[in-house]
Amino acid sequence: MDTAPASAPASAPATDALVALFRRALAVHTAEGRQPPARAVLQAAAEACRGLLAERWATTQAKDAKRGAGQRRVHYLSMEFLMGRALRNAIAALRLEPALKEELARHGVSLADVLEAEPDAALGNGGLGRLAACFLDSFAELGLPTFGYGLRYRYGMFAQGLQDGMQVERPDDWQREGTPWDVERPGIGFVVGFGGRVEAEADGTRRWLPAERLRARAFDFIVPAHGHGHVATLRQWEARAEQPIDFAAFCRGEHAAAGAAQLAADTLNWVLYPDDSTEEGRLLRLKQEAFLVSASLQDLVARHLAEGRPLSELGRANAIHLNDTHPALAPAELMRLLLDEHGLGWDEAWAITRQAVAYTNHTLMPEALETWPVWMFERLLPRHLEIIYRINHAFLSEVRERVPGDEALVRRVSIIDEEHGRRVRMAALAVVASQRVNGVAKLHSQLMVETIFADYARLFPGRFTNVTNGVTPRRWLQQCNPGLSALLDSAIGDEWRRDLSALSALRGKAGDPALGQRLASVKRASKQALAARIQRELGIAVDTDSLFDVQIKRIHEYKRQLLNLLHVVHRYQAMLANPEGPEGRGWTPRTVILAGKAASAYAAAKQIVRLAHDIGRVINADPRLEGRLKLVFLPNYGVSLAEAIIPAADLSEQISTAGTEASGTGNMKFAMNGALTIGTWDGATIEMAQHIGEADVFVFGLRADAVATLKATGYDPRWVAAQQPALMTVLEAIGNGAFSPGEPGRYRALVDGLLNRDPYLLLADFADYVATQSRVDALYRDPVAWNAAVLRNLAGMGFFSADRTVAEYAAHIWSPPPAMPPRADPQRNA
């Protein structure tokens, strides 16, 4: 393996090849004369890199096809892959940045301008998609045989804009000027069916006759390793109608009807997570999930057979990993393929399926564990419903044998929910069919088996495990924070670039004030860059000496951006009431930065976005504060925006209600970039505190057991608020229109929701949150102590590399299972 540091230049042949490919591509794009220079250069640079990566891809596939019996190819199914920009990652992996910079200089173009010309690939939304992208990076770095599988969304989730503070959604047309990184695979395509009927053949087999047939087209996105030549592949599926137009209808002048099939196919490609508040939206989401699963598993089976391996070995040679519940149809689809398309018997097919499938759960929220009405399956996926019924029948028979007489348990664990309108429980299907089920942080995995999957854990105690999440340091430290990376190289050497645990060497240097000053200078440069962006895009001037207090994640009530806003209003009121600050020490200047999207149909979350805007509008314009408090909401949060914000953060807000955040990975990225954490004892923040040292993490609020006890014994948020005059003053100001004078009642419902229900216990945690923020202020006023705490945080972050996470998956989840000989079954294909 090539272990040269990431900064080493490429070999002369690779440099010459890049330059030749780049010049050829640039000549084509500039000759067309239709693109701005930066975009033309981006296209040319991407095509040059892609040519070199294609060679690595071919070598990798040939090697992986010859893998031995002790290694499985992993097929990672996810509805989201939040990849971000690709050019910087490609040239870093190929070690071609010096050569490209030199070549660009010949054309009078800067690399920075070219990098900015690249749009983010809109293939994901939040932490789930970004985790999947980090895993692809680690798949490559660890040299694992893998394929990631996703959908090629034309318009992403949406591009977020603000009009008078209100979130507005518009299509994220990221493919408008082409997608230079996608490699179309015209020889790879599969038919995916929907609807129709199932018929019984004379020999007792079942035959599905779909009413609608779509064609899945494959596009590959190549993800390179940085330390050697291996690559990982993200294969994206795009839907096309099997027959693009009805030619006879077109000739009759019925043009809309002639293209109806293609329009129906295109609809699957348009938007990630279509609004499911309507029946048509729910049908579309189920079709997207089925399309992803079917195309991916057909591709898997075809590749397995092309490698010359028998179907009986499919489960031992391949792992099918479900990234959350969205791809949970996979077991039923694999059974359909093995039974109907390849003629296996039920027991043999089920043994293969159970060998192959594993499932990661990412949420404890029952509403996120997808369920679908039985009638919807009957309409779209009738054969899959038959298979699910049989899986469920066999499973419940086993439960009755093991726990006779407990019909309440049978009802609770059934894949078919008979008590709420007959629905298919997709998480239950995933658990029943998987050889392993994991959570993504120790607390999450513990709560998973104590709450949502408690019955299954008692039935299958050995099936459940934990793998704590990690993030790729190549994007989230080396690329997004080159200043800090260079500082680390000079302080402890560059071994951390290959093994992040080498950061532990910083612990012994945390007390070095000179190193702390250098660290502060790096942070200040990042803050200046972000401040310039805020001024340029929003017209808000912020103080780069102020504490940058950052919360960036999707807007949701459980993530408690509203608690953050309550603290901002409290701080504002306290600053006006006491300009000299607590005990006359003055107020620590603070810039609060928020970013994130609210789901288009999530009214409460969209109100929180608007409230943030309204509070910021008032506070930012109040001269009495003398600029010591600012609130900024940066719209259209995505990977590239995160890469600008995270290196500039001093404080990372991880303030979900304890027991609700599965893991969190933003918390890791912030700490890896020199931000201290304020957070609840929740998700992976717990393990971060344990690795860093609890004294260097600002922990507040009720813990998960106390949350459960409070809810069980009766929580009265109105009474809690009444005991806190400062909190009541904040709520009254918001509820009575202090920040929305033109519409005084705008936030009355939001405040009443807190006082009457407060399901995420904001009011219960408010006082401790405010007190802990005061501790943050005190430490920030002591730069030497603050910098030492930052260095100790960095020293503890080696565990949270995605490389370690993926290595644990490979060892404990994806290692080849023992052979599972099928039982005899006289009904081969019932």
Tab-separated table of C-alpha atoms in Angstrom, residues 1 16 23 105 248 379 383 408 486 517 634 644 651 674 712 739 759:
chain	number	residue	atom	x	y	z
A	1	MET	CA	0.000	0.000	0.000
A	16	ASP	CA	1.483	14.485	-17.257
A	23	ARG	CA	-6.014	20.561	-21.805
A	105	ALA	CA	-2.289	29.690	-13.472
A	248	ALA	CA	-49.916	5.946	-31.588
A	379	ARG	CA	-51.820	-1.739	-5.009
A	383	ARG	CA	-46.091	-10.082	-4.688
A	408	ALA	CA	-50.072	-9.816	23.350
A	486	ALA	CA	-0.835	22.187	8.873
A	517	GLN	CA	-1.784	30.951	20.453
A	634	LEU	CA	-27.588	31.127	7.029
A	644	ALA	CA	-17.157	26.953	5.815
A	651	LEU	CA	-18.953	26.394	20.482
A	674	GLY	CA	-11.431	22.896	17.481
A	712	ALA	CA	-43.878	8.826	33.601
A	739	PHE	CA	-40.185	40.217	17.844
A	759	PRO	CA	-42.820	17.113	24.651
